[in-house]
XYZ file of C-alpha atoms in Angstrom:
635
model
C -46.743 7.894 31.232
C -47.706 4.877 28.843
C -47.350 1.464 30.664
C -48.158 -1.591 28.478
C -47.605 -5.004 27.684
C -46.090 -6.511 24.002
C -48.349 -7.931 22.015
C -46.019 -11.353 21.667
C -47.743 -14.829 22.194
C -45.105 -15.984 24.342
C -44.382 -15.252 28.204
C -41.119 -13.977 27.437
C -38.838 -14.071 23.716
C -35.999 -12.036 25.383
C -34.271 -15.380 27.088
C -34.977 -17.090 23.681
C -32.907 -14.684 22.008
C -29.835 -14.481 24.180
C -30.479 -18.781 24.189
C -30.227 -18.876 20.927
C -28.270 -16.477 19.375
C -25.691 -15.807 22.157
C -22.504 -17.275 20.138
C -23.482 -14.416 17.619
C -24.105 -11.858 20.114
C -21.952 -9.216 19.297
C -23.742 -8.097 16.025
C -26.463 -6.633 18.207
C -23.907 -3.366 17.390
C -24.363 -3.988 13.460
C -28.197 -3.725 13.925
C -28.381 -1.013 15.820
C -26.141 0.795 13.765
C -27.877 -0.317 10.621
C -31.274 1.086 12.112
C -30.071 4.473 12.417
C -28.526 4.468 8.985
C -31.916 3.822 7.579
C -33.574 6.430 9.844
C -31.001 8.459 8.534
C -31.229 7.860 4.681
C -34.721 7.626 4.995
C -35.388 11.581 6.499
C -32.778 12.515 3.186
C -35.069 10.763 1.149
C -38.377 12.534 2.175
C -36.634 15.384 2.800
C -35.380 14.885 -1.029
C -39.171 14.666 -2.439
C -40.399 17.356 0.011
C -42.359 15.372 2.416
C -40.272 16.461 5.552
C -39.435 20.317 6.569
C -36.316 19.031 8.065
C -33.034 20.051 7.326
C -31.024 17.240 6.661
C -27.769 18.875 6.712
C -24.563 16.415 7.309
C -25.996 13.747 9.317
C -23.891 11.387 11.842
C -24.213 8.585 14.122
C -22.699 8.513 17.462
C -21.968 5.393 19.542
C -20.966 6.804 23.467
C -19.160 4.469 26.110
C -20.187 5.436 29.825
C -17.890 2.904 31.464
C -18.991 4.419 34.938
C -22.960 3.614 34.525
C -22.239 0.491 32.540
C -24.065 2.276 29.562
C -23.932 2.415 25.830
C -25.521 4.631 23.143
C -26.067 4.842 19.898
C -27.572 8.001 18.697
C -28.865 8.884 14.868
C -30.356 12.400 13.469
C -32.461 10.679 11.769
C -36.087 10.301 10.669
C -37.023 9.867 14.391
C -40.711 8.354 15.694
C -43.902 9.410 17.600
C -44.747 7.918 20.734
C -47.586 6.409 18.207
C -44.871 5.383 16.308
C -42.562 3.393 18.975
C -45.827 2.038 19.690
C -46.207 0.642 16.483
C -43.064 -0.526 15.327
C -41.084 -1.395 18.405
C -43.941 -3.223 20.607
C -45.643 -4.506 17.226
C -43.922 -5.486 14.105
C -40.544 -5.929 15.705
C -42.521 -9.000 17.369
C -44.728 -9.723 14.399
C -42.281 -12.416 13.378
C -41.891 -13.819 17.545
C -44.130 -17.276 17.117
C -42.630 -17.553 13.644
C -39.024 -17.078 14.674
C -39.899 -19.941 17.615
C -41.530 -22.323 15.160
C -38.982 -21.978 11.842
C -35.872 -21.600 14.269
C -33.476 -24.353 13.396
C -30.267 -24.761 16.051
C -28.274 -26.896 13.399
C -28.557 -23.693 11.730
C -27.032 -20.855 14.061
C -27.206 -17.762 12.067
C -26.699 -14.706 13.297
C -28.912 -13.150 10.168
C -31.973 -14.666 11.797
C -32.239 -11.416 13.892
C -33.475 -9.008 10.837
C -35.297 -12.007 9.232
C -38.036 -12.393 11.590
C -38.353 -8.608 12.369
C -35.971 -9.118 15.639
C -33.169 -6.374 14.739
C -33.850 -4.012 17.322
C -34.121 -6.533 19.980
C -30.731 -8.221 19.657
C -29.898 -5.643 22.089
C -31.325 -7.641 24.925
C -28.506 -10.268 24.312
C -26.044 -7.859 25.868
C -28.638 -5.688 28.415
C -31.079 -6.287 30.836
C -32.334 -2.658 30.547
C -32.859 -0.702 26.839
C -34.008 2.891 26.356
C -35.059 4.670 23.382
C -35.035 8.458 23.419
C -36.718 9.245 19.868
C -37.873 13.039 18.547
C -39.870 12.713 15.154
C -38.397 15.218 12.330
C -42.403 16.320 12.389
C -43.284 18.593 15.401
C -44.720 15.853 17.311
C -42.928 15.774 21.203
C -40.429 12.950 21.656
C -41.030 9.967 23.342
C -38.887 7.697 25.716
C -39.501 3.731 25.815
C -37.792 1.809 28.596
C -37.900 -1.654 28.762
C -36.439 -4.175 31.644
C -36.038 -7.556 28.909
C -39.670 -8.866 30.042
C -42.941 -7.904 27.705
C -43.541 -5.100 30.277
C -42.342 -1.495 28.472
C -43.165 2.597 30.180
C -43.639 5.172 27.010
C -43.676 8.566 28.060
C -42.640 12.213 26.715
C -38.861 13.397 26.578
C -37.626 16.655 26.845
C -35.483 16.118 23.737
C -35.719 18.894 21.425
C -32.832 17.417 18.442
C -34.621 15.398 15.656
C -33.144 11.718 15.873
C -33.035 8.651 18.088
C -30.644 7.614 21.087
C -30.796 3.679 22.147
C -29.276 3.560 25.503
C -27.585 0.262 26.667
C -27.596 -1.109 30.139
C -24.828 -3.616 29.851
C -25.721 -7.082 31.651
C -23.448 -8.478 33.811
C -20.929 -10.714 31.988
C -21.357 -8.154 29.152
C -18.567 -5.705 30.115
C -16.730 -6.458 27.219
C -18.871 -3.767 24.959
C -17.897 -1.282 27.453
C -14.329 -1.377 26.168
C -13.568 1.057 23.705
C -11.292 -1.644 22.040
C -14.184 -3.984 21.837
C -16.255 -1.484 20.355
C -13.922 0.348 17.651
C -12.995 -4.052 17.026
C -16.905 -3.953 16.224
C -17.970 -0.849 14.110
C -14.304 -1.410 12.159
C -15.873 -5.007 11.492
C -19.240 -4.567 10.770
C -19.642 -0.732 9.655
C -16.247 0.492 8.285
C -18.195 1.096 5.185
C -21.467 2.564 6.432
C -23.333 5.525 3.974
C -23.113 7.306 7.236
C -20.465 9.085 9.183
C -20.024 7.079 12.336
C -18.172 9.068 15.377
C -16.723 7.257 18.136
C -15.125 9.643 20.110
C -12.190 12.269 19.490
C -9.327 12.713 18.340
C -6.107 15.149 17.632
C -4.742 16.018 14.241
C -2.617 19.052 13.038
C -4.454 22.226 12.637
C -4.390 22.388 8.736
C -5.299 26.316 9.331
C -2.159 26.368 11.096
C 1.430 26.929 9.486
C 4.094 26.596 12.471
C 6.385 29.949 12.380
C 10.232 30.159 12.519
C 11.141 32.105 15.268
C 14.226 34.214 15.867
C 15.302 35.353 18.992
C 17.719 38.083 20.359
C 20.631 35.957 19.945
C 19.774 34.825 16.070
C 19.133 31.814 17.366
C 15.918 30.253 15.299
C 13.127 27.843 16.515
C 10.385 26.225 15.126
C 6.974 26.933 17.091
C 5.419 23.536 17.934
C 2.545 22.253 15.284
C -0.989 23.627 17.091
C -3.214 20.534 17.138
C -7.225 20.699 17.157
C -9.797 18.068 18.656
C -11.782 16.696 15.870
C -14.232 13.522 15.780
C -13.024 10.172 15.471
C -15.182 9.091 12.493
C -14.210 5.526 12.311
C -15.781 4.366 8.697
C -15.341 5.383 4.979
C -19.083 6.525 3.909
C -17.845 6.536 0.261
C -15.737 3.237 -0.433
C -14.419 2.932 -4.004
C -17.033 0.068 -5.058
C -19.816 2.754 -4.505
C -18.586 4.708 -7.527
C -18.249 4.389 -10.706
C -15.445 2.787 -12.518
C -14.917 5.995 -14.967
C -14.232 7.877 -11.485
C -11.515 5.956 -10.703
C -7.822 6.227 -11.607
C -5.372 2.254 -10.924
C -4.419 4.452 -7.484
C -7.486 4.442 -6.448
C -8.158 0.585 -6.431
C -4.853 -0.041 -4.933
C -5.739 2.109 -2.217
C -8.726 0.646 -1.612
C -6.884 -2.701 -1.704
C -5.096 -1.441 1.453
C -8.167 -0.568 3.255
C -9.365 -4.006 3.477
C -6.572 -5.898 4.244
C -4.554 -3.370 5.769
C -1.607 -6.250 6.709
C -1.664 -7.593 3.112
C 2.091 -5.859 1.873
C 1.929 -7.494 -2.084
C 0.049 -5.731 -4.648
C -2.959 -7.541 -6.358
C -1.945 -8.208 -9.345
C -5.225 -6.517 -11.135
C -8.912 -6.101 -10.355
C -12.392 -6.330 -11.354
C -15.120 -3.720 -10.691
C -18.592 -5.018 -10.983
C -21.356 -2.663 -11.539
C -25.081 -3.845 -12.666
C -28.439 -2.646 -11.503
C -30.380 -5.102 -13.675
C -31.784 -7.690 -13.634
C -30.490 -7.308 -9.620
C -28.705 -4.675 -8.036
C -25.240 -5.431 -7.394
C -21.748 -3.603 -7.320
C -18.060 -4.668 -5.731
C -14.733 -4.946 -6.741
C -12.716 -8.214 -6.661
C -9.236 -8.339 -7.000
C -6.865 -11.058 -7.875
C -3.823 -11.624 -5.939
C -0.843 -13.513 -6.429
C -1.869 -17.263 -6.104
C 0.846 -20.119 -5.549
C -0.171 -23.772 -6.600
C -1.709 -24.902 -2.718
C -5.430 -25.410 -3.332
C -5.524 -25.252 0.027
C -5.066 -21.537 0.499
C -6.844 -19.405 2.531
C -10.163 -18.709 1.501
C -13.253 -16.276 2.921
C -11.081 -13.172 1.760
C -14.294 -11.619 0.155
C -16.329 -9.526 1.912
C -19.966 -9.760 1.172
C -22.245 -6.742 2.305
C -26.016 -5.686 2.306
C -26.321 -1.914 1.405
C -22.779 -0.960 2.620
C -22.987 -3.219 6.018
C -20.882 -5.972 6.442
C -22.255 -9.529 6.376
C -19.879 -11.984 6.309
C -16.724 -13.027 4.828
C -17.880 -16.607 4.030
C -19.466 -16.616 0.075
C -19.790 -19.605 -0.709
C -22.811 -20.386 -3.086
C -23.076 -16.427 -3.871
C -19.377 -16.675 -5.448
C -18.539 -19.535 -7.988
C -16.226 -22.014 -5.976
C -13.422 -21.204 -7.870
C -13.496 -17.334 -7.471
C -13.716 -17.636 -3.743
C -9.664 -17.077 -3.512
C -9.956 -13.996 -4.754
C -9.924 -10.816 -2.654
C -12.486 -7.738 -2.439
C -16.202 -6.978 -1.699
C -19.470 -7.753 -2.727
C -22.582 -5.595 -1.927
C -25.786 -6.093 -3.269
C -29.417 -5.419 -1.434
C -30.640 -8.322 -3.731
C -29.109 -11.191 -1.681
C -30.999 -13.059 0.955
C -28.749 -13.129 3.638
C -31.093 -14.142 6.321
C -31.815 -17.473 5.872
C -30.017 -20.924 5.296
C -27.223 -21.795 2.899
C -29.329 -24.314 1.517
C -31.992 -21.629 0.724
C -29.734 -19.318 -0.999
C -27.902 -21.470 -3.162
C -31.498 -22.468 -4.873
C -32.518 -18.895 -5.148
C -32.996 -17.937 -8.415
C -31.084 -14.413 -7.325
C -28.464 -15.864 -6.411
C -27.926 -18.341 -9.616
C -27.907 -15.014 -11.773
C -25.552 -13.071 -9.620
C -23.421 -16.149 -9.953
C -23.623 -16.270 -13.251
C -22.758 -12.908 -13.684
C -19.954 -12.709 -11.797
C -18.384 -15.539 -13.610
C -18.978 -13.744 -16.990
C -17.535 -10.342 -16.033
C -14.470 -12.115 -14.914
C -14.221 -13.676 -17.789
C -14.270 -11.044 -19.987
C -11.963 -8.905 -18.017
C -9.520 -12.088 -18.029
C -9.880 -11.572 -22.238
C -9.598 -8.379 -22.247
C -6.508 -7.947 -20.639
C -5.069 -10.801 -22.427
C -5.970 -9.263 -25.285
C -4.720 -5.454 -24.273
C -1.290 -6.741 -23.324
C -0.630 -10.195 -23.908
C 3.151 -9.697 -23.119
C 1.876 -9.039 -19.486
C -0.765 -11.509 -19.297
C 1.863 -14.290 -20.072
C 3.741 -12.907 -17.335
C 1.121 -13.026 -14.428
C -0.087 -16.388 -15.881
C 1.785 -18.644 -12.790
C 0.141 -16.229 -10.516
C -3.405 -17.031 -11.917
C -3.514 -20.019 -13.580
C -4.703 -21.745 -10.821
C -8.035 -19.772 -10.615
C -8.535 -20.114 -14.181
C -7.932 -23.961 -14.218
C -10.415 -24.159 -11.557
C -13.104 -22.401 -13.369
C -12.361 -24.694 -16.910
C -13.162 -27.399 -14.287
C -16.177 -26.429 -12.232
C -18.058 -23.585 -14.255
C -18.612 -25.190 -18.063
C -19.564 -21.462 -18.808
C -16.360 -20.324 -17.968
C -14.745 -22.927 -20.023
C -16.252 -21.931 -23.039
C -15.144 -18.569 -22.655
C -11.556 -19.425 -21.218
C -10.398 -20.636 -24.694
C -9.521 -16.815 -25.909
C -6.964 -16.667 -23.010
C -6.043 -20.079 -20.929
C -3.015 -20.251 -21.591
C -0.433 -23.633 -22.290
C 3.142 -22.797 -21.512
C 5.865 -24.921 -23.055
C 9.196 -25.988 -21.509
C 10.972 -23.129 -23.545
C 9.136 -20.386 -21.957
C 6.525 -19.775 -25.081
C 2.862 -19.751 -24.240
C 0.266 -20.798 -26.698
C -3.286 -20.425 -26.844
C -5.028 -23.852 -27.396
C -6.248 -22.720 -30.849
C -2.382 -22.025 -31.498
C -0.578 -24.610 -29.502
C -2.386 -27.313 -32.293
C -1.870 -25.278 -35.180
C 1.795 -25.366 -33.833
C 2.069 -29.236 -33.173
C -0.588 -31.002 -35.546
C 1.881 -31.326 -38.463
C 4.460 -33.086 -36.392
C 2.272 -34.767 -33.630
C -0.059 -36.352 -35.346
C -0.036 -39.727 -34.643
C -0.558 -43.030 -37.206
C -4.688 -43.222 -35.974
C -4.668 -39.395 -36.951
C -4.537 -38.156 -32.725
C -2.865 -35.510 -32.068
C -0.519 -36.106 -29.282
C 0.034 -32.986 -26.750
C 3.778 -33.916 -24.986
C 4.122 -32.166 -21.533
C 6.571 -32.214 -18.159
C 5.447 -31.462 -14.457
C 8.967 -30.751 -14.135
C 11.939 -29.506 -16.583
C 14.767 -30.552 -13.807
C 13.639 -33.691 -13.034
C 12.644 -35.327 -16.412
C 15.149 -33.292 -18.874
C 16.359 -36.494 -20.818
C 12.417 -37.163 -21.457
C 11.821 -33.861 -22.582
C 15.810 -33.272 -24.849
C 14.467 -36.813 -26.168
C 11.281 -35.189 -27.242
C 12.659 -32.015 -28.423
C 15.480 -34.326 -30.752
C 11.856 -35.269 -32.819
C 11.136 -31.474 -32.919
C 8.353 -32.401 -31.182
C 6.660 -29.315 -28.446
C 6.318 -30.071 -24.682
C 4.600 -27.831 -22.517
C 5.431 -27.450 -19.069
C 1.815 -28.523 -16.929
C 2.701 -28.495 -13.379
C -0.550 -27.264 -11.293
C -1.899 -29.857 -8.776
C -5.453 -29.615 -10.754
C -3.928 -30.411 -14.450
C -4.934 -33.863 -14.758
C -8.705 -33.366 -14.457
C -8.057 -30.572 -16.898
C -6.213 -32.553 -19.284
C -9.370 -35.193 -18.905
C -11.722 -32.709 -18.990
C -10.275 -31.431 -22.231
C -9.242 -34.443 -23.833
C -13.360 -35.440 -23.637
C -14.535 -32.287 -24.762
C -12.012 -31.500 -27.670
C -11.712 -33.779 -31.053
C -8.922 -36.182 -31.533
C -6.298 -35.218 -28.667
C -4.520 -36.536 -25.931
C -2.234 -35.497 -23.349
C 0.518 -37.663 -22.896
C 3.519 -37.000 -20.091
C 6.763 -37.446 -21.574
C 7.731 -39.869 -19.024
C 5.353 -42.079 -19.262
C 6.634 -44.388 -22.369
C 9.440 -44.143 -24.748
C 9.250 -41.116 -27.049
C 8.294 -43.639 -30.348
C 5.313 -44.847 -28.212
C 4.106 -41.477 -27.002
C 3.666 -40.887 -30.699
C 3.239 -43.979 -33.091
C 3.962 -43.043 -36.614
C 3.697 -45.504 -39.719
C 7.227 -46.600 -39.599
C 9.225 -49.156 -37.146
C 12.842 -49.290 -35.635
C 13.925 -53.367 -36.499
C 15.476 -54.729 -33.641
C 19.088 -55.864 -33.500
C 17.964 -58.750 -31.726
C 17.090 -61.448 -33.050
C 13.734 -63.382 -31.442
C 15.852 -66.249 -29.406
C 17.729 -63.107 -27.743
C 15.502 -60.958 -27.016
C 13.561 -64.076 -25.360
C 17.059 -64.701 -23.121
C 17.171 -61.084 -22.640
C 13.512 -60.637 -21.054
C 14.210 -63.738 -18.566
C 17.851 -62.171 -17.426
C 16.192 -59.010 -16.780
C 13.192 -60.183 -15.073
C 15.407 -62.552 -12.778
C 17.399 -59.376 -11.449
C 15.122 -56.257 -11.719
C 12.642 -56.326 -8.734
C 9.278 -56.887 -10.429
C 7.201 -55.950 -7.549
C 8.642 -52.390 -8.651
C 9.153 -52.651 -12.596
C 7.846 -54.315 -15.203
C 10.347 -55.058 -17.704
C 9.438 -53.840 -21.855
C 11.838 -54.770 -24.705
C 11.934 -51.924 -26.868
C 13.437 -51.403 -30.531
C 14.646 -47.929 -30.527
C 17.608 -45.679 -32.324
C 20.573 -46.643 -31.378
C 21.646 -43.743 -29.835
C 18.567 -43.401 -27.541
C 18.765 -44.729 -23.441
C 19.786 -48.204 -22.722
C 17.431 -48.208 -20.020
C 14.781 -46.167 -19.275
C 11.724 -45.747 -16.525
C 8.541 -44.769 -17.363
C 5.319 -44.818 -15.418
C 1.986 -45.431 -17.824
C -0.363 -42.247 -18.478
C -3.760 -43.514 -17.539
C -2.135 -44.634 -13.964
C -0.096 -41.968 -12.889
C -2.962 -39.359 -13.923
C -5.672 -41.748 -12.421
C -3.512 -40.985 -9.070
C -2.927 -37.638 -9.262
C -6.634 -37.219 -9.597
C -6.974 -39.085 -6.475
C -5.290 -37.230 -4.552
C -6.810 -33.800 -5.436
C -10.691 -35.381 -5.533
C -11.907 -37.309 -8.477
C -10.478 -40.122 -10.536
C -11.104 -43.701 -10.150
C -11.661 -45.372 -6.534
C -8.725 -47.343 -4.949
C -6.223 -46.198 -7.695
C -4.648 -43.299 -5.314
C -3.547 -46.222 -3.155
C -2.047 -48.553 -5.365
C 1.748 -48.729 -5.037
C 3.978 -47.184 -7.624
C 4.309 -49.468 -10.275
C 6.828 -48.178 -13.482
C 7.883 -49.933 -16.448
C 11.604 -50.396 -17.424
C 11.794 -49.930 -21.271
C 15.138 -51.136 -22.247
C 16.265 -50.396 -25.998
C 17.459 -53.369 -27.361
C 19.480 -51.569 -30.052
C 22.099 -49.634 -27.896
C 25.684 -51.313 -27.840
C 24.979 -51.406 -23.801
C 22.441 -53.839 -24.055
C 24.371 -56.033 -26.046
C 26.931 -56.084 -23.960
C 24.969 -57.402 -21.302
C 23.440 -60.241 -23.236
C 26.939 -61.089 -24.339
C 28.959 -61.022 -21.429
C 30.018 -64.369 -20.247
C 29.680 -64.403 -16.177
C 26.680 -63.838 -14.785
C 28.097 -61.514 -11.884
C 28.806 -58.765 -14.450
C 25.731 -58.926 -16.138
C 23.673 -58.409 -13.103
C 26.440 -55.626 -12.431
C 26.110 -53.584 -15.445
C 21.749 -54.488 -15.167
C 21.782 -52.965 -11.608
C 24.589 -50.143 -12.841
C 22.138 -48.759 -15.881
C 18.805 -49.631 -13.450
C 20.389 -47.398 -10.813
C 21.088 -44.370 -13.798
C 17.518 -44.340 -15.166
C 16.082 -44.287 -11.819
C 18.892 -41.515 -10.956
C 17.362 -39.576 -14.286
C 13.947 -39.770 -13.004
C 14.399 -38.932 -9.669
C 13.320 -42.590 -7.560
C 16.787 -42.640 -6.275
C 16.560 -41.636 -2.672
C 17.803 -42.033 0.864
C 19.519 -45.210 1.428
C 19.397 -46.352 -2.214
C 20.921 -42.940 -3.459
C 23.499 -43.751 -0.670
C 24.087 -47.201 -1.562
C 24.219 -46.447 -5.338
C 27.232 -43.775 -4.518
C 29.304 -45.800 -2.579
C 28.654 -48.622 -5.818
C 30.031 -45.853 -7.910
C 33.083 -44.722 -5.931
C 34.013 -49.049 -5.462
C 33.984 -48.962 -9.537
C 36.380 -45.859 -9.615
C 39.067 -47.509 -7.024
């Protein structure tokens, strides 16, 4: 028997760790597991290239609960070590990093990667026992060895009388600890951190039909037939898929085949994604995944972390923020590339030049699948576009590479149900909506229902309106209007249809000066100006008496407020709207002709009350109020 001491410069790192990293605790299992995949892959390797005699056969890993002793293992048949070995790489480099790992430790920075940084993998162990063994046989012919250590520097290394090639870490649970000798708590684990593992992992057994077995109708004396009962068989309990679709290659695999695989990872998720995209590169980095896009609604506040990042088939962490552009992160699916460094602070990683290409990537290859299946079937495309647009509009905003690109599929939906590319939607309008400075005014709704006289008065000029109605269209209608030539998006409630788009020739008035002057002071002595401001307006005859509109550059200003961006203060201004009152319908005459002043400021508040019925400011008590006014008239 070996007794020794670990070379650490410390008294003792084991309380450190469980200090330090106890809220992360429980992917001590993940390491462990992850260690004995690499023993394992690495004996197939050099038994690959001839440099071990072994025979590497069909490998597992086993993780054993002995709830009685308070014991868990995790055994490999794998590369195994020497007792030289153990000496070297569990009382030497897995400390190597100790006095670094003290020094660079940051506690505003709890991450649970840390571990494997500074060489500590193995010994996360110690956060849930006071007692670790290692029972290890080398694939050479060297004897086994058995390491025990108590969680202080002091270890024993003697010879085992193991005589399979591979190693078994034996657990003595801590008090306090009894949770990992659950077998809930455990399957909860390995389905968490290694349901993807290269390696068959077997946690116990289990019963399934013998397939060898065909059940046999039996008749008896009587005629009477019975079915023999189904003959079962015990069979292990391998808990992970070795062989997950993103490992293959996207020739290998049939539209099935990613929808399964959908399943697999969110197993409670019942809609389909509505398509996916496999990524696949080994250079300049290594990197492969699939990411699927499912059905989004307009809440920018939607769940996020869906996609699962992981480091050579072992799960990291759901949380992919700065290895994902922003505006992917609600999609769904898995990343996995070796490339990433995953053990060190956010900050770190988003300035790694890695992780700026990977980015970068990713946003290009969703890109181009975007245009190509716009460009496969359009017809669909259109279809899914309320499910998606969302994402895209995102990704015009925050990745300028991605709004390059988006241009051969972003798509601008009108009120009529057409959808236009923004190449074709001003090919479609510039004839028509071409203003008198030569602009080309883009008309659009947030909502047909609501503003249907704006958009029928629109639509009388021939004129196109699109239908804009995410919570993020603003800043893209800004963000366009800046980086495209002579445009500008105006809503078509936000000024009478002649001043949306100003064309060479004028309506005269029917008014003459003097009236329109007596006109302006009636209205502004009954309309409430601390909610309208009152704007004489020469229109067709036929057009609204009265109508509400609330100016572009405030209302947008606002709604830019309220989802980030846009100018300070404006987001809590109160609504202010302007009352544009055409002073060539008969109504309007009326008014200014009608002798008492009681019915004028009847039929003002009467057409006030309809154009703030048509635009939807009529509510609670006013709505009330305003049909009782109604029914009074009728009687």
């Amino acid at each position: 028997m070996t007794k020794g001491s670990i070379n650490v410069s410390v008294e003792n790192i084991f309380p450190l760790i469980k200090k330090f990293l106890y809220s992360d605790h429980e992917i001590f299992l993940r390491e462990l597991i992850s260690n004995a995949t690499d023993a394992t892959l690495k004996l197939k390797h050099l038994t690959s290239i001839g440099e071990s005699k072994s025979d590497y056969g069909t490998p597992k890993i086993e993780v054993k609960i002995d709830k009685e002793g308070k014991k868990l293992h995790i055994i490999d048949q794998g590369l195994g070590m020497t007792a030289e070995e153990v000496e070297k790489y569990i009382n030497q480099v897995a400390f190597s990093g100790a006095e670094e790992f003290l020094n660079k430790y940051d506690e505003s920075a709890k991450d649970a990667g840390i571990i494997g940084h500074f060489g500590l993998g193995f010994y996360s162990a110690f956060m849930v026992a006071d007692k670790v063994e290692i029972i290890t046989k080398s694939h050479t012919d060297a004897p086994a060895a058995h390491w025990t250590c108590d969680g202080s520097p002091e270890f024993t290394l003697d010879e085992a009388d193991k005589t399979e090639r591979g190693t078994e870490i034996i657990l003595h649970i801590s008090e306090g600890e009894e949770e990992f000798l659950e077998e809930s708590r455990i399957r909860e684990l390995l389905t968490k951190y290694n349901k993807f593992m290269p390696i068959p992992i077997k946690f116990g057994n289990k019963e399934i039909n013998d397939p060898e077995h065909e059940p046999q109708t039996i008749t008896d004396e009587d005629g009477k037939e019975t079915t023999e009962p189904q003959r079962k068989i015990t069979v292990d309990d391998i808990i992970n898929n070795p062989n997950p679709a993103w490992t293959k290659q996207p020739a290998d695999l049939e539209e099935d085949d990613y929808k399964n695989f959908y399943r697999e990872l969110y197993p409670m998720q019942f809609e389909e994604p509505l398509f996916n995209i496999h990524l696949n590169v080994d250079y300049p980095f290594n990197l492969t995944g699939i990411l699927y896009f499912p059905k989004m609604t307009n809440d920018l506040n939607m769940q996020k972390d869906r996609i699962q990042l992981y480091q050579n088939q072992v799960f990291v962490t759901d949380n992919v923020e700065g290895i994902v552009p922003e505006f992917l992160t609600m999609l769904r699916g898995v990343i996995d590339s070796p490339d990433i460094p995953l053990n060190v602070s956010r900050s770190y990683l988003q300035a790694d030049g890695n992780v700026k290409k990977i980015s970068s990537y990713i946003t290009r290859k969703v890109a181009d699948k975007l245009k190509s299946l716009f460009n496969t079937n359009r017809e669909d495309f259109e279809q899914k576009w309320d499910d998606i647009k969302i994402v895209i509009e995102y990704g015009m905003l925050s990745e300028e590479k991605f709004f390059e690109k988006a241009d051969a599929f972003a798509l601008y939906p009108t009120v009529d149900g057409k959808y236009y590319t923004f190449e074709e939607l001003t090919n479609a309008i510039k004839a028509k909506q071409t203003d008198k400075d030569d602009k080309m005014v883009i008309l659009y709704a947030a909502n047909k229902d609501e503003q249907h006289s704006y958009i029928q008065a629109a639509k009388d000029k021939d004129y196109e309106v699109l239908l804009l109605d995410s919570p993020i269209v603003s800043h893209l209608m800004q963000k366009l209007e800046s980086t495209k030539e002579n445009i500008t998006f105006a809503r078509v409630d936000a000024d009478h249809i002649d001043n949306l788009i100003k064309k060479d020739d004028t309506t005269i008035s029917k008014l003459s000066d003097d009236e329109k002057t007596k006109l302006d002071e009636l209205l502004k002595e009954v309309v409430p100006s601390e909610k309208f401001m009152v704007q004489l307006e020469a229109m067709d005859s036929n057009a609204s008496p009265f109508m509400i509109t609330q100016p572009e550059f405030m209302r947008r200003m606002k709604e830019m407020q309220q989802t980030g961006g846009g100018m300070f203060g404006i987001g809590h201004m109160p609504e202010m709207y302007n009352l544009v009152v055409n002073t060539n319908h008969e109504l309007v005459s009326e008014i200014l002709n009608t002798k008492t002043r009681k019915k004028q400021e009847r039929l003002i508040n009467q057409s006030l009350d309809l154009a703030r019925l048509s635009q939807g400011l009529l509510k609670g008590e006013e709505l009330t109020n305003f049909i009782k006014r109604s029914y009074d008239m009728i009687k």
